[in-house]
XYZ file of C-alpha atoms in Angstrom:
484
model
C 77.250 88.965 154.280
C 75.757 91.878 156.237
C 73.525 94.470 154.651
C 76.149 97.152 155.310
C 78.782 95.223 153.371
C 76.376 94.529 150.494
C 75.514 98.216 150.283
C 79.235 99.086 150.312
C 79.805 96.664 147.420
C 76.956 98.194 145.431
C 78.302 101.702 146.083
C 81.790 100.711 144.936
C 80.438 99.129 141.760
C 78.392 102.272 141.027
C 81.509 104.393 141.478
C 83.584 102.108 139.249
C 81.081 102.120 136.409
C 79.859 105.705 136.757
C 81.010 107.885 133.875
C 81.983 110.805 136.130
C 83.370 108.754 139.054
C 85.289 105.889 137.422
C 88.458 107.984 137.082
C 88.721 108.527 140.840
C 90.603 105.296 141.416
C 92.377 106.262 144.633
C 89.100 107.331 146.291
C 87.429 104.099 145.193
C 90.392 102.121 146.499
C 89.943 103.869 149.844
C 86.355 102.568 149.953
C 87.714 99.044 149.480
C 90.022 99.380 152.446
C 87.519 101.194 154.673
C 84.975 98.394 154.328
C 87.588 95.604 154.429
C 86.796 94.604 150.845
C 90.326 94.977 149.464
C 90.597 91.184 149.076
C 87.250 90.724 147.331
C 88.156 89.068 144.045
C 84.877 90.119 142.445
C 85.298 93.813 143.256
C 88.983 93.751 142.412
C 88.133 92.196 139.037
C 85.906 95.169 138.249
C 88.589 97.541 139.536
C 91.394 96.172 137.332
C 89.037 96.137 134.352
C 88.485 99.880 134.755
C 92.233 100.353 135.196
C 92.704 98.667 131.823
C 90.206 100.988 130.153
C 91.910 104.034 131.710
C 95.411 102.753 130.873
C 96.322 102.528 134.568
C 97.735 99.023 134.623
C 100.616 99.761 137.046
C 97.938 100.611 139.624
C 95.990 97.459 138.759
C 99.132 95.354 139.152
C 99.823 96.894 142.567
C 96.287 96.049 143.740
C 96.520 92.548 142.277
C 99.813 91.767 144.028
C 98.346 92.781 147.388
C 95.754 89.993 147.125
C 97.192 86.724 148.510
C 94.466 84.536 146.988
C 93.447 85.748 143.519
C 90.913 83.459 141.832
C 90.222 82.676 138.174
C 87.881 85.689 137.813
C 90.553 88.145 138.951
C 93.230 86.476 136.810
C 90.941 86.631 133.765
C 90.260 90.334 134.247
C 93.958 91.090 134.661
C 94.823 89.114 131.519
C 92.105 90.930 129.589
C 93.145 94.365 130.887
C 96.740 93.795 129.788
C 95.524 92.586 126.376
C 93.654 95.885 125.961
C 96.116 98.451 127.306
C 99.403 96.518 127.414
C 102.044 95.534 127.919
C 100.645 92.376 126.337
C 103.517 90.190 127.538
C 102.162 90.592 131.093
C 99.095 88.587 130.057
C 101.385 85.705 129.151
C 103.255 85.967 132.461
C 99.962 85.965 134.395
C 98.759 82.903 132.525
C 101.922 81.041 133.520
C 101.574 82.252 137.126
C 97.950 81.132 137.209
C 98.886 77.612 136.117
C 101.755 77.504 138.632
C 99.205 78.191 141.367
C 97.055 75.315 140.180
C 94.229 77.525 138.898
C 92.643 75.956 135.836
C 91.737 78.326 132.956
C 88.127 78.625 131.817
C 86.526 79.793 128.556
C 86.976 83.450 129.548
C 90.752 83.067 129.909
C 91.658 82.204 126.358
C 90.158 84.939 124.151
C 92.078 87.833 125.788
C 95.168 85.640 126.090
C 95.058 84.984 122.345
C 94.593 88.727 121.797
C 97.837 89.377 123.672
C 99.616 86.733 121.577
C 98.302 88.502 118.463
C 99.504 91.879 119.735
C 102.961 90.368 120.209
C 102.828 88.208 117.044
C 104.008 85.405 119.348
C 103.294 82.351 117.210
C 104.979 79.782 119.475
C 103.201 80.841 122.662
C 99.961 81.111 120.699
C 100.349 77.554 119.408
C 100.838 76.401 122.997
C 97.651 78.200 124.032
C 95.814 76.592 121.105
C 96.971 73.171 122.288
C 95.591 73.865 125.784
C 92.295 75.019 124.279
C 91.992 71.684 122.496
C 92.846 69.786 125.692
C 90.121 71.483 127.759
C 87.610 71.352 124.890
C 86.916 75.078 124.430
C 87.648 75.233 120.698
C 83.952 75.631 119.790
C 83.531 79.003 121.547
C 83.146 81.802 118.972
C 85.312 84.302 120.833
C 88.126 81.751 121.031
C 87.821 80.822 117.340
C 87.987 84.503 116.405
C 91.025 84.877 118.649
C 92.757 81.957 116.930
C 92.096 83.334 113.449
C 93.431 86.738 114.551
C 96.528 85.130 116.055
C 97.418 83.173 112.932
C 96.695 86.038 110.523
C 98.796 88.429 112.633
C 101.626 85.883 112.582
C 101.157 85.429 108.808
C 100.346 81.723 109.217
C 97.482 81.591 106.771
C 97.329 77.802 106.511
C 96.695 77.598 110.271
C 94.169 80.428 110.045
C 92.391 78.693 107.164
C 92.102 75.445 109.163
C 90.411 77.252 112.047
C 88.221 79.215 109.626
C 87.049 76.074 107.827
C 86.015 74.444 111.120
C 83.850 77.377 112.214
C 80.116 76.709 112.116
C 79.272 80.412 112.101
C 81.619 82.909 110.506
C 81.131 86.474 111.655
C 82.098 89.415 109.437
C 85.112 90.081 111.675
C 86.528 86.641 110.819
C 86.172 87.220 107.074
C 87.851 90.605 107.522
C 90.756 89.006 109.391
C 91.233 86.443 106.634
C 91.154 89.086 103.876
C 93.640 91.250 105.754
C 95.862 88.242 106.409
C 95.957 87.138 102.779
C 96.697 90.685 101.603
C 99.407 91.102 104.236
C 101.152 87.929 103.062
C 100.974 88.974 99.411
C 98.169 86.616 98.374
C 95.833 89.408 97.299
C 93.991 87.168 94.814
C 92.897 84.872 97.650
C 91.821 87.954 99.586
C 89.667 88.970 96.621
C 88.144 85.469 96.503
C 87.138 85.721 100.163
C 85.839 89.241 99.567
C 83.506 88.063 96.788
C 82.304 85.073 98.829
C 81.051 87.279 101.666
C 77.293 87.655 101.995
C 77.614 90.595 104.373
C 80.359 93.221 104.390
C 81.260 95.945 106.856
C 83.150 99.160 106.149
C 86.226 97.376 107.549
C 85.841 94.738 104.809
C 85.901 97.327 102.050
C 88.771 99.224 103.668
C 90.831 96.034 104.030
C 90.336 95.136 100.391
C 91.114 98.651 99.134
C 94.229 98.859 101.315
C 95.391 95.372 100.354
C 95.175 96.149 96.644
C 96.805 99.569 97.031
C 99.722 98.201 99.047
C 100.280 95.526 96.398
C 100.633 98.101 93.648
C 97.190 97.334 92.220
C 95.851 100.873 92.559
C 93.458 100.671 89.593
C 91.678 97.691 91.182
C 91.646 99.477 94.541
C 89.904 102.427 92.911
C 87.365 100.096 91.279
C 86.550 98.507 94.650
C 86.102 101.989 96.117
C 83.734 102.934 93.305
C 81.794 99.702 93.856
C 81.481 100.540 97.549
C 80.373 104.075 96.751
C 77.781 102.865 94.230
C 76.456 100.391 96.808
C 75.600 103.360 99.044
C 78.027 102.471 101.844
C 79.437 105.570 103.523
C 83.231 105.761 103.691
C 84.821 106.419 107.073
C 88.052 108.220 107.921
C 90.097 105.055 107.224
C 88.577 104.817 103.729
C 89.442 108.428 102.973
C 93.025 108.042 104.212
C 93.442 104.869 102.119
C 91.887 106.008 98.847
C 93.401 109.510 98.532
C 96.974 108.225 97.886
C 95.496 105.890 95.261
C 93.809 108.853 93.560
C 97.069 110.814 93.659
C 99.079 107.947 92.180
C 96.577 107.311 89.373
C 95.955 110.979 88.663
C 92.276 110.483 89.505
C 91.912 114.124 90.529
C 88.118 114.252 90.126
C 87.631 111.245 92.408
C 89.973 112.788 94.969
C 87.987 116.041 94.897
C 84.772 114.047 95.360
C 86.305 112.318 98.401
C 87.380 115.728 99.727
C 83.859 117.089 99.334
C 82.458 114.057 101.162
C 85.024 114.397 103.974
C 84.065 118.060 104.404
C 80.341 117.233 104.482
C 80.904 114.695 107.278
C 83.262 116.944 109.225
C 86.118 114.467 108.814
C 88.495 117.084 107.400
C 88.455 119.054 110.637
C 87.804 116.315 113.204
C 90.350 113.716 112.045
C 93.948 114.892 111.655
C 94.920 111.927 109.458
C 92.193 112.870 106.951
C 93.454 116.447 106.666
C 97.011 115.131 106.321
C 95.933 112.859 103.473
C 94.168 115.751 101.742
C 97.309 117.897 101.981
C 99.366 115.046 100.545
C 96.817 114.400 97.767
C 96.696 117.999 96.576
C 100.479 118.369 96.770
C 100.988 115.273 94.640
C 98.272 116.483 92.256
C 100.091 119.808 91.786
C 97.416 121.920 93.499
C 99.612 123.639 96.075
C 97.117 126.418 96.707
C 94.441 124.032 97.973
C 96.980 121.995 99.943
C 98.248 125.123 101.701
C 94.704 126.275 102.474
C 93.793 122.929 104.055
C 97.041 122.937 106.025
C 96.457 126.487 107.262
C 92.861 125.742 108.326
C 93.691 122.574 110.281
C 92.545 123.006 113.917
C 95.321 120.656 115.039
C 98.535 119.759 113.301
C 100.635 116.668 113.999
C 104.246 116.220 112.933
C 102.834 114.254 109.984
C 100.914 117.396 108.931
C 104.076 119.497 108.825
C 106.002 116.724 107.070
C 103.316 116.346 104.399
C 103.349 120.071 103.621
C 107.158 120.370 103.652
C 107.552 117.319 101.386
C 104.744 118.611 99.175
C 106.545 121.903 98.671
C 109.699 119.993 97.720
C 107.694 117.806 95.320
C 106.391 120.921 93.569
C 109.771 122.625 93.336
C 109.093 125.187 96.077
C 112.156 124.294 98.119
C 112.721 127.726 99.632
C 109.141 127.831 100.954
C 109.636 124.333 102.375
C 112.712 125.428 104.350
C 110.806 128.478 105.619
C 107.940 126.219 106.735
C 110.422 123.995 108.555
C 111.713 127.018 110.456
C 108.152 128.038 111.282
C 107.441 124.529 112.580
C 110.459 124.718 114.887
C 109.427 128.161 116.137
C 106.120 126.652 117.253
C 107.970 124.085 119.382
C 107.294 121.086 117.136
C 110.232 118.662 117.173
C 111.204 117.306 113.749
C 111.629 113.586 113.123
C 113.480 111.585 110.509
C 110.763 112.081 107.889
C 110.888 115.854 108.429
C 114.549 115.925 107.470
C 113.958 113.836 104.342
C 111.444 116.480 103.251
C 113.449 119.573 104.157
C 116.676 118.195 102.664
C 114.743 117.521 99.445
C 113.641 121.158 99.612
C 117.287 122.215 99.811
C 118.072 120.049 96.774
C 115.338 121.640 94.648
C 116.297 125.167 95.736
C 120.048 124.587 95.461
C 120.572 125.531 99.125
C 123.794 123.589 99.667
C 125.024 125.266 102.837
C 121.547 125.194 104.396
C 121.388 121.481 103.611
C 124.750 120.876 105.279
C 123.607 122.752 108.380
C 120.309 120.884 108.551
C 122.038 117.524 108.173
C 124.433 118.402 111.000
C 121.608 119.665 113.227
C 119.681 116.455 112.663
C 122.572 114.502 114.172
C 123.936 116.906 116.783
C 120.870 118.843 117.926
C 118.012 116.417 117.407
C 119.965 113.184 117.963
C 118.432 111.552 114.889
C 120.560 108.851 113.310
C 120.739 109.369 109.522
C 119.232 106.616 107.395
C 119.788 105.761 103.736
C 117.154 108.298 102.647
C 118.955 111.139 104.434
C 122.292 110.220 102.900
C 120.588 109.933 99.521
C 119.180 113.452 99.858
C 122.595 114.841 100.775
C 124.385 113.030 97.938
C 121.763 114.371 95.516
C 122.074 117.910 96.934
C 125.877 117.939 96.837
C 126.069 116.229 93.463
C 123.644 118.560 91.708
C 125.614 121.520 93.035
C 128.864 120.166 91.621
C 130.322 119.025 94.962
C 130.857 115.495 93.642
C 134.030 114.831 95.657
C 132.258 115.834 98.860
C 129.343 113.572 97.892
C 131.768 110.681 97.359
C 133.363 111.284 100.762
C 129.929 111.314 102.381
C 129.168 107.933 100.807
C 132.462 106.588 102.166
C 131.531 107.784 105.675
C 128.159 106.018 105.701
C 127.779 103.309 108.372
C 125.631 101.247 106.004
C 126.124 100.091 102.414
C 124.907 102.563 99.776
C 121.923 101.465 97.728
C 121.293 101.849 94.006
C 119.516 105.190 94.463
C 122.599 106.729 96.097
C 125.004 105.463 93.438
C 122.517 106.583 90.785
C 122.416 110.108 92.233
C 126.221 110.266 92.276
C 126.445 108.898 88.744
C 123.987 111.497 87.447
C 125.949 114.277 89.119
C 129.254 113.004 87.751
C 127.972 112.926 84.196
C 126.494 116.432 84.483
C 129.707 117.881 85.890
C 132.099 115.867 83.741
C 133.761 113.656 86.356
C 133.857 110.572 84.128
C 136.296 108.600 86.279
C 134.025 108.811 89.320
C 131.047 108.116 87.043
C 132.797 104.915 85.934
C 133.229 103.887 89.570
C 129.567 104.620 90.373
C 128.415 102.655 87.308
C 130.386 99.597 88.409
C 128.796 99.805 91.853
C 125.363 99.975 90.243
C 126.077 96.894 88.151
C 127.198 95.074 91.286
C 123.926 95.983 93.050
C 121.658 95.501 90.019
C 123.292 92.951 87.687
C 119.942 92.423 85.955
C 119.463 96.103 85.001
C 120.569 96.601 81.411
C 120.501 100.370 81.810
C 123.489 100.260 84.142
C 125.578 98.457 81.519
C 124.517 100.947 78.865
C 125.559 103.868 81.074
C 128.954 102.315 81.792
C 129.474 101.594 78.101
C 128.616 105.192 77.196
C 131.087 106.479 79.784
C 133.828 104.270 78.325
C 132.930 105.540 74.866
C 133.219 109.152 76.034
C 136.646 108.324 77.499
C 137.682 106.565 74.287
C 138.100 103.206 76.066
C 136.787 101.060 73.218
C 138.221 97.807 74.560
C 136.241 98.377 77.751
C 133.102 99.065 75.702
C 133.517 95.592 74.179
C 134.113 94.070 77.620
C 130.781 95.488 78.828
C 129.017 93.914 75.839
C 130.658 90.536 76.591
C 129.734 90.864 80.286
C 126.095 91.438 79.359
C 126.113 88.324 77.199
C 127.739 86.259 79.944
C 125.083 87.361 82.442
C 122.283 86.958 79.859
C 121.219 90.584 80.366
C 118.936 91.800 77.589
C 119.046 95.420 76.501
C 115.850 97.244 77.472
C 113.868 98.779 74.600
C 114.710 102.390 73.868
C 118.303 102.196 75.122
C 121.297 103.227 73.043
C 123.084 100.310 71.442
C 126.418 99.131 72.806
C 128.740 99.074 69.773
């Protein structure tokens, strides 16, 4: 290779890895062509790697396809780039293409390939890759072992993950974290806790995984204890910790802890730098009944996402300030922010609390016609609640009939409540029967139906409800009225 060509290669590599020049892909590509290096697998490997970092994989694919003889190095870099920036399925296609061309994978092929399988939760393809790893004898490489554990935990195959984990001679913190997250994700939180306590070294990700796993399993008190343990150990929370623990504080009414977390987030600049942290603070204060602080944080946010607006609108509904919530929705629209499904759940709840029936109807129609958002059960539930509370029980019943999906217990419960308030006992009877059909184990539904029959003077039917409960072995919950 001539000195001129070597210098051209060095210049191209400097351009590719220079912080200010790496984004100029077309200019760098021109250098390739000018010096007849556009088929250099080594340089192209670096090029596609940068494309992956910059999320420019269509360009990388174009360059790759123009090379008639890609080698293992170029294939590996393409597979890795797709595993980083996606679409991950392209990594799998490239692996198949590589084998079709008779190119044998090496140890650098499998880790990013497994990452793509994890991204896709493709258990079957991943198992095939694992089999090939065993055939070529690369199962002892740490990066590959980590990739296998990640694959199996992402696919919720914890027995497979445990087998790989047990065979590892050195278990990095990331592997422990993957196992904890996997056990929590599959509902085996107790096993996650066991792994957590066995760890000699923990990262912030470890603590966050354990806190999140407990919180998502409804074990908020334990999640708060783990957070306190982390805090007492002197480990600084990050933005993920703050976002995870604030809902726990709100649910448990641990207002002082939430305020402490807020103070910490402010001291580290997280409240202003990380939108999700500010969103969580707004949500926390709304659920804690401190609307003034929630509104101040919302107002001072340098950037607002749709989640920010949704949190504030829903928070106003939660605190009975429905009219203000509708006004905030209008303000959001005036700023050019498009609402999503969650926005309409919040603003329709605002209408319910403020008794704004016609506004609710208009918003529901605009969601479908203007914003092309398909109503879900929550939206129908909000509308049934709004119409029912306002005495429009027949309209609420017709809306339920028009639903493309089956109503759930919450919807029938909302209709039943409205019927009893407004004296439509016949429709209340119908709603009660639907509730019993959906929740045959819930004694409260039988009690409600029995009370309705009693109010209508249908004493034979009251007795039939009692017999039905006995037949289904449904026990009356404590504190309920007796069925006579």
